[in-house]
Coordinates of C-alpha atoms and ligand atoms in Angstrom, one line a residue:
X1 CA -24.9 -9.4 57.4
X2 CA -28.5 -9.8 57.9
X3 CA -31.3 -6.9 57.1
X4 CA -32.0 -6.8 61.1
X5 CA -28.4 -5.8 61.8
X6 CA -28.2 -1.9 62.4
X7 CA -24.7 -1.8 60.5
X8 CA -26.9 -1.9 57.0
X9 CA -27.4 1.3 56.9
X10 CA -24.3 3.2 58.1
X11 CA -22.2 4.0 55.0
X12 CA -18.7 2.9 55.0
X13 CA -17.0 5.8 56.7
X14 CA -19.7 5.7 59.9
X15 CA -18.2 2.2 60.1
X16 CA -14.8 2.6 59.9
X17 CA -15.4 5.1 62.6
X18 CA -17.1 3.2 65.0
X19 CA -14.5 0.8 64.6
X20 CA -12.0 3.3 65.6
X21 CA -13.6 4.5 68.6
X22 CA -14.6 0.6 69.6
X23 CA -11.3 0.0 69.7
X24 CA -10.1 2.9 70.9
X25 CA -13.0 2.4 73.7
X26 CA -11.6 -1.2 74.6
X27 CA -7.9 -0.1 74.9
X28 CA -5.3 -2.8 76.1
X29 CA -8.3 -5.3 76.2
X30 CA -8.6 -5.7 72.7
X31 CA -5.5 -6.9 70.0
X32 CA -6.1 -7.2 66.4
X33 CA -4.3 -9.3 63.9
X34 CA -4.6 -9.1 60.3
X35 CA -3.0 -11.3 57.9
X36 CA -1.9 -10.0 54.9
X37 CA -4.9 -11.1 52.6
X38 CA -7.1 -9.0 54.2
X39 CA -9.0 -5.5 52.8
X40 CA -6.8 -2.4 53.4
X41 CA -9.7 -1.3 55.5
X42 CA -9.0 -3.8 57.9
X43 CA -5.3 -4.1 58.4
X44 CA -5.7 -0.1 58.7
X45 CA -6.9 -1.2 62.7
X46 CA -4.3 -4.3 62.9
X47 CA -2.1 -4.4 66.2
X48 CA 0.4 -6.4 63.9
X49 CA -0.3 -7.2 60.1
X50 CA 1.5 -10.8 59.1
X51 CA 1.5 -14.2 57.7
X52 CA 0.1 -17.3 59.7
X53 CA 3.6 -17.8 61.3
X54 CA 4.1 -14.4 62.7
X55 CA 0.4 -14.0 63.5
X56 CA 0.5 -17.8 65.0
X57 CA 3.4 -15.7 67.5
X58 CA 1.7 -12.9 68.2
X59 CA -1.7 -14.8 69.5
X60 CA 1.0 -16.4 72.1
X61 CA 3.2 -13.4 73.2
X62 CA 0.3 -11.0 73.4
X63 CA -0.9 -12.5 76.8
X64 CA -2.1 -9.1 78.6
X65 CA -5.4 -8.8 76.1
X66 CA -8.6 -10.3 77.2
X67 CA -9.5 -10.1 73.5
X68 CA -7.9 -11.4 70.2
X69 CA -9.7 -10.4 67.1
X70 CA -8.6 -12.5 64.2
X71 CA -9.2 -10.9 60.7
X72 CA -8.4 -14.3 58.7
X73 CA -9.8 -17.3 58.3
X74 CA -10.8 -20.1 60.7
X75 CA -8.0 -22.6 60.9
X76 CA -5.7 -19.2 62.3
X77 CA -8.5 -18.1 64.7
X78 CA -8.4 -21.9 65.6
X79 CA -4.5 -21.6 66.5
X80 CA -4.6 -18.5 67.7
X81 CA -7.4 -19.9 70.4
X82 CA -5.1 -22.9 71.1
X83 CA -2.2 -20.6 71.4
X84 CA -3.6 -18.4 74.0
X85 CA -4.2 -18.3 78.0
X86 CA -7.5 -19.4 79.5
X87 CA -8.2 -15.5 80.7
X88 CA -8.2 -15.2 76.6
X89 CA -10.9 -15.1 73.9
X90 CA -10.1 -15.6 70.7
X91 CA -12.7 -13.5 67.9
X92 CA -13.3 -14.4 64.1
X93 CA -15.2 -11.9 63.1
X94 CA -17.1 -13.7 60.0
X95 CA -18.2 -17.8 61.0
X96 CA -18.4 -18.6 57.3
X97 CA -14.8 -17.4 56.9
X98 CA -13.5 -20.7 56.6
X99 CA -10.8 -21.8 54.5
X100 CA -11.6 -24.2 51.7
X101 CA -8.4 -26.0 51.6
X102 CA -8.2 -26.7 55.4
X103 CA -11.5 -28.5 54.6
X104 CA -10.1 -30.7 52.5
X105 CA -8.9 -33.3 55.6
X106 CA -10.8 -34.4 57.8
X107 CA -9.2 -36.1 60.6
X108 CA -11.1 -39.6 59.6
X109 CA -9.2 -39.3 56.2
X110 CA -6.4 -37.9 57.7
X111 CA -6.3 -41.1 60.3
X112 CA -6.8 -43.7 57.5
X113 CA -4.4 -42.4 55.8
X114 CA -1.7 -42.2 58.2
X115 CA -2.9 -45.8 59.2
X116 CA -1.8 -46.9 55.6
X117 CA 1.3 -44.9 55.9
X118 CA 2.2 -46.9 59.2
X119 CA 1.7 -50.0 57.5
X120 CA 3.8 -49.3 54.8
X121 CA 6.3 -47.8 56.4
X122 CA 6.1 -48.5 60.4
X123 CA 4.5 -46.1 63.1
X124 CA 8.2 -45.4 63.8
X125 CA 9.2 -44.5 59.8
X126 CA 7.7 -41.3 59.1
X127 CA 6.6 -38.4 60.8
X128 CA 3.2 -36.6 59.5
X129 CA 3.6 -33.0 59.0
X130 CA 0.6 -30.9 58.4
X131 CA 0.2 -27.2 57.1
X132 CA -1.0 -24.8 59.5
X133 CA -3.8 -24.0 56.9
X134 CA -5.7 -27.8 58.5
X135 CA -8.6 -28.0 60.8
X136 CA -7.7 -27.8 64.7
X137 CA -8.6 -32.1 64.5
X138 CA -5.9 -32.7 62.1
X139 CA -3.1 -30.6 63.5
X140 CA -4.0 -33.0 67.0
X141 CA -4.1 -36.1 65.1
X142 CA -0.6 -34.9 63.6
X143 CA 0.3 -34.4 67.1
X144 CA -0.9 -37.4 68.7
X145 CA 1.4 -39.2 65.7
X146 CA 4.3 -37.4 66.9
X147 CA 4.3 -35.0 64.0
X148 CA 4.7 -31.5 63.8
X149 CA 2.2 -28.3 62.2
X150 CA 4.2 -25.8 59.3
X151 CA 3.9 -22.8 57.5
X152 CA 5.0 -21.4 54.2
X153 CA 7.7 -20.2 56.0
X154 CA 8.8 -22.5 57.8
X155 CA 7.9 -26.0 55.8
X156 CA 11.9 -26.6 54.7
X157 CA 12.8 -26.6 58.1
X158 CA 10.1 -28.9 59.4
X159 CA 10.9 -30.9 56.4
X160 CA 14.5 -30.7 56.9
X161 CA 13.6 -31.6 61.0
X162 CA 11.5 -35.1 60.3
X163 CA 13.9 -36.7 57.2
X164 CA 17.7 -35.7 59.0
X165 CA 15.9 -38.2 61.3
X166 CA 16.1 -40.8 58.7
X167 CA 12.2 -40.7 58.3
X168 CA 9.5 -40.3 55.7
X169 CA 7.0 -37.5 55.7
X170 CA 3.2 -37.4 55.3
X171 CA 1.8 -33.8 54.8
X172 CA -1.4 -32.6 54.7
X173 CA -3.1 -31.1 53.2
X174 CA -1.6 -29.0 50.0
X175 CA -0.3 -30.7 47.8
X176 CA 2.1 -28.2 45.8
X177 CA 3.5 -27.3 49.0
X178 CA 4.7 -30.5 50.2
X179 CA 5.5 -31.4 46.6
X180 CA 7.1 -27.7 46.3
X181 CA 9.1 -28.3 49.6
X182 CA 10.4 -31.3 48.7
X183 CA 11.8 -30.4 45.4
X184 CA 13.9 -27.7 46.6
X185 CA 15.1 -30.3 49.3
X186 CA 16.6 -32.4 46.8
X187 CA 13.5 -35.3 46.7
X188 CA 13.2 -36.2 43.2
X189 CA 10.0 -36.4 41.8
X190 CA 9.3 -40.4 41.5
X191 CA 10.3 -39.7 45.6
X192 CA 6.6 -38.2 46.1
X193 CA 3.8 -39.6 46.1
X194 CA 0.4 -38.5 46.0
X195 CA -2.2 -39.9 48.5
X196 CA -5.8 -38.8 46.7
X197 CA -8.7 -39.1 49.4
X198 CA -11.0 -39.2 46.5
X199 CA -9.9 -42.7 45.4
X200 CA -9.8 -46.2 47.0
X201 CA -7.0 -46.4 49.7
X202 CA -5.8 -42.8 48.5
X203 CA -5.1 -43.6 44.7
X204 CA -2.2 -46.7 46.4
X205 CA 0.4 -44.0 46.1
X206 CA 4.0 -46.2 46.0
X207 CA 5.3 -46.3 49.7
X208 CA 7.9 -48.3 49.3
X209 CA 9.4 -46.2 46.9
X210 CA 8.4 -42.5 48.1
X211 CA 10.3 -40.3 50.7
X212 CA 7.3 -38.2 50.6
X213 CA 3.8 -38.5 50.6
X214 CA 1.4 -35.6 50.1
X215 CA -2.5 -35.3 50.2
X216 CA -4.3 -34.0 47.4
X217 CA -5.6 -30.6 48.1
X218 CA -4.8 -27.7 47.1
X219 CA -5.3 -23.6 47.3
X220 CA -7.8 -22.6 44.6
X221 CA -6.5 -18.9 45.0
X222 CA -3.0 -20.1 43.9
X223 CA -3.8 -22.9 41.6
X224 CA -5.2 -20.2 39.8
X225 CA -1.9 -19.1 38.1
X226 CA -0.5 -20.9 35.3
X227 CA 2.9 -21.2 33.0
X228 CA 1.1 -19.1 30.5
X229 CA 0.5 -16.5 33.2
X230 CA 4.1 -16.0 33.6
X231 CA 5.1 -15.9 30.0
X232 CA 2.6 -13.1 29.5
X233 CA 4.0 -10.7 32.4
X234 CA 7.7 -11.5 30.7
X235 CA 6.3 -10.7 27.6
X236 CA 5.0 -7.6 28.7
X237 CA 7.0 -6.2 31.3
X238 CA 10.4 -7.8 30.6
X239 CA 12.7 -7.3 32.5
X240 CA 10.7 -8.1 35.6
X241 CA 11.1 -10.6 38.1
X242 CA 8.1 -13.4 38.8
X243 CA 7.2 -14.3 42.6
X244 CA 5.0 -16.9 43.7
X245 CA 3.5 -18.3 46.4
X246 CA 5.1 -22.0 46.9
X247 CA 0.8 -22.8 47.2
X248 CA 1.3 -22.4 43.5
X249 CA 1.8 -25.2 41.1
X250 CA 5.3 -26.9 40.6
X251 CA 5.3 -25.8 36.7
X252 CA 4.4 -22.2 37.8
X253 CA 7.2 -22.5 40.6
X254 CA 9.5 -23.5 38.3
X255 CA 8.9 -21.2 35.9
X256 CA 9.0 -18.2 38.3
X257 CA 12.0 -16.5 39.3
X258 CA 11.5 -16.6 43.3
X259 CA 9.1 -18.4 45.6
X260 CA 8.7 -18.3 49.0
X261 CA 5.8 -17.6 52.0
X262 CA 3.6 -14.2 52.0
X263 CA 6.7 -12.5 54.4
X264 CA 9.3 -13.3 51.6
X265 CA 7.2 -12.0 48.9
X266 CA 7.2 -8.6 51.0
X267 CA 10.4 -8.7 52.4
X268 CA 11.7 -9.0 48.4
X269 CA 9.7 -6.0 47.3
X270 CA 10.1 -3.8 50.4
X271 CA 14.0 -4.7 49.7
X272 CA 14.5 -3.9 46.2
X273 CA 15.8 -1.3 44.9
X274 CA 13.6 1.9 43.5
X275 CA 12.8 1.0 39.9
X276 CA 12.6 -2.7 40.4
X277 CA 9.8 -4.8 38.9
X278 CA 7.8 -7.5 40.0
X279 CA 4.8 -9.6 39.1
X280 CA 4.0 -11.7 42.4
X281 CA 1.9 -14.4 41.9
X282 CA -0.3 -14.8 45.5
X283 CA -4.2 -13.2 47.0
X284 CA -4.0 -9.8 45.1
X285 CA -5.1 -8.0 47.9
X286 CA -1.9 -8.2 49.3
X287 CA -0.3 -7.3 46.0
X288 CA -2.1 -3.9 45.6
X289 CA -0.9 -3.0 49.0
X290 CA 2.5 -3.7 48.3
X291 CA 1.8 -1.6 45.1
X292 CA 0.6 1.2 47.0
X293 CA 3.4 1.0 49.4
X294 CA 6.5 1.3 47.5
X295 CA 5.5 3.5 44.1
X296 CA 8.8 4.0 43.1
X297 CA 8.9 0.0 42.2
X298 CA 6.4 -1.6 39.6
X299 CA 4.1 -4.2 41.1
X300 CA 2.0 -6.1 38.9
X301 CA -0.6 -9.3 40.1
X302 CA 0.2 -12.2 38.2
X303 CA -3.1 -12.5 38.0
X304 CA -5.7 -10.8 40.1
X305 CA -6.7 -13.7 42.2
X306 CA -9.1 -13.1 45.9
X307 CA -9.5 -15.3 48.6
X308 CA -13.4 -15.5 48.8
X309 CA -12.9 -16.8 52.3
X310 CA -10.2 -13.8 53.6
X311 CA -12.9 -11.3 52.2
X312 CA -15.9 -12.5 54.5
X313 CA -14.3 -10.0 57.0
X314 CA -15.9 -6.9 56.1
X315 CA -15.7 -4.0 58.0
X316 CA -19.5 -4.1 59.1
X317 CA -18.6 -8.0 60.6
X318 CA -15.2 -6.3 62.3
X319 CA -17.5 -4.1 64.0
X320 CA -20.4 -6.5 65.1
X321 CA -17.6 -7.8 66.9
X322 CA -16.2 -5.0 68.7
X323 CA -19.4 -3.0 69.8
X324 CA -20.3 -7.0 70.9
X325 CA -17.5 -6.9 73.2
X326 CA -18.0 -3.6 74.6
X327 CA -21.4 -4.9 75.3
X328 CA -19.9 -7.3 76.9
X329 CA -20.7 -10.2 74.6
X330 CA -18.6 -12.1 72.6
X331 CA -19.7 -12.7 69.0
X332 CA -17.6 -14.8 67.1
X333 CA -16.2 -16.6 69.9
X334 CA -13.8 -19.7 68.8
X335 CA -13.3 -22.8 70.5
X336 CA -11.6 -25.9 70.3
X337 CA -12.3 -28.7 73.0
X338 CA -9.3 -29.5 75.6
X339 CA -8.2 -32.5 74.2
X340 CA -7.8 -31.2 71.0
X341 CA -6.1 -28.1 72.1
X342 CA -3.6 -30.5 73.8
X343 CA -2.6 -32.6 70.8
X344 CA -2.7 -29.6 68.3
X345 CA 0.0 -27.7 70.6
X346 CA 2.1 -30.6 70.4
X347 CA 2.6 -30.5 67.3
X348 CA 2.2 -26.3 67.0
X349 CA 4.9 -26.3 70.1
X350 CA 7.2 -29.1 67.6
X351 CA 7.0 -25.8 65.3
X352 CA 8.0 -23.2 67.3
X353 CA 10.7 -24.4 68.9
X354 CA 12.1 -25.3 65.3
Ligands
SF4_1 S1 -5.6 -18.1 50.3 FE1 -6.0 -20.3 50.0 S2 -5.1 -21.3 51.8 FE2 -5.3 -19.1 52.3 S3 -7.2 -19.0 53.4 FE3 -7.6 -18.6 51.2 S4 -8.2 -20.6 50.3 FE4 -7.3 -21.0 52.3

């Protein structure tokens, strides 16, 4: 926030008021979604608090607010825009809340890569799947290709959904989740390849031999956690049971007990049984809530690891927005141009209706 803005010098508590009676103020108009990553201070004035999938849901079903402010990152603001009706607006409260691993395809590496795929395999012998953490452009280039968007949640089925139709997959952009995904459908590991946009005609992963191809990113919040990581929690909380993120690498997968999306992680804990003990390995701001909410389990990060780009929505930026809006401006405005919009829910809508 710059020195100009008035919100430097209210202390916390004068902001998290005027956020409360902003909203309060703008009623119906306004719904807020929070993913899970974000500052307790912020999913305290969440409408509905959830992964990308559920928050991807609630941007489409929630079509009597004029306003959706999304406390995340871009690439969900993004679908959340393309989601919604044309009486909508779609808020990110923070511009520079922009996810580092969405950024990692472009749709011009994205398309040169597919274009390799196609000659290696034929247009009509794969289908390119990207993560909903991808800018708006490659989600449309995935649709325009007759491919479909996932999530965490959701990336087995989608999986499942492009190779029971005898085809290949291409996924952008992380690659321990489409190498994750894959595994636990039964793809051996000489069946993946690894298309690196940093090298000459992607590294030449081996086409003819792969089932699947994924692009080198990766999440450096998750990446983060290592084998080591998980021997030290065993060693000093044993018995305990290790979660992960499937964002996290295949070694730290495998030597985890559980991995699945940001709603499995919380539907474990919130399930267990009093006394139960878990290290989760995923954004540790999630993992002190979950802490916090259930005290009669033990919840332990498996390392405390923060989404730089989650915590650009601060509670002064939350409220820029909102007193904007009952100003009737719209700070933070997202848009993505019609023809993007168009491909992008082609391959969203191949989603949803999985
Ligand atoms: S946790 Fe990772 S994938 Fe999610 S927004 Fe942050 S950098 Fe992007």
């Amino acid at each position: 926030m710059g020195k100009s803005s008035p919100h430097t010098v209210l202390t916390l508590d004068e902001v998290l008021q005027r956020i409360g009676e902003a909203k309060a103020a703008l009623g119906r108009d306004l719904v807020l979604l929070a993913h899970h990553y974000q500052r307790d201070e912020i999913v305290a004035f969440a409408d509905h608090v959830g992964d990308s999938l559920e928050l991807s849901r609630a941007a489409a079903a929630e079509r009597d607010a004029r306003y959706i402010v999304f406390c995340g990152v871009d690439f969900m603001a993004e679908t959340a825009a393309m989601l919604c009706g044309p009486h909508q607006t779609v808020l990110l409260p923070a511009h520079d809340a922009s996810c580092p691993m969405a950024a990692m395809a472009t749709a011009d590496e994205a398309e040169a890569a597919l274009r390799a795929a196609a000659a290696a395999w034929g247009e009509e012998g794969f289908v390119p799947i990207t993560y909903q953490n991808s800018l708006a452009e490659v989600k449309a280039l995935c649709g325009r290709w007759g491919g479909a968007v996932c999530t965490s949640a959701n990336a087995g089925r989608v999986f499942r959904w492009a190779l029971d139709q005898g085809k290949r997959v291409f996924f952008f952009p992380d690659r321990w989740l489409g190498q994750n995904t894959a595994l636990a459908l039964g793809i051996p590991e000489e069946e993946i390849g690894l298309w690196d946009p940093r090298q000459p005609e992607g590294g030449r992963p081996d086409f003819a031999r792969a089932r699947v191809v994924v692009w080198n990113g990766f999440c450096h919040v998750h990446i983060c956690f290592t084998v080591d990581h998980v021997r030290a929690v065993r060693a000093q909380y044993s018995p305990i049971t290790v979660v992960v993120h499937p964002e996290c690498r295949t070694e730290v997968v495998r030597a985890a007990d559980l991995n699945g999306s940001t709603s499995f992680i919380l539907r474990t804990v919130r399930d267990a049984a009093p006394g139960s003990r878990f290290a989760i390995g995923t954004e540790v701001h999630m993992v002190q809530r979950l802490a916090r909410d259930y005290p009669d389990r033990l919840v332990v990060p498996l390392l405390p690891s923060t989404c730089k780009a989650m915590a650009r929505i601060t509670p002064e930026a939350l409220l820029r927005v909102l007193e904007g809006l009952r100003e009737g401006r719209t700070p933070g405005k997202v848009t993505v141009p019609p023809d993007i919009t168009h491909w992008a829910n082609q391959a969203l809508a191949r989603m949803l209706s999985l």
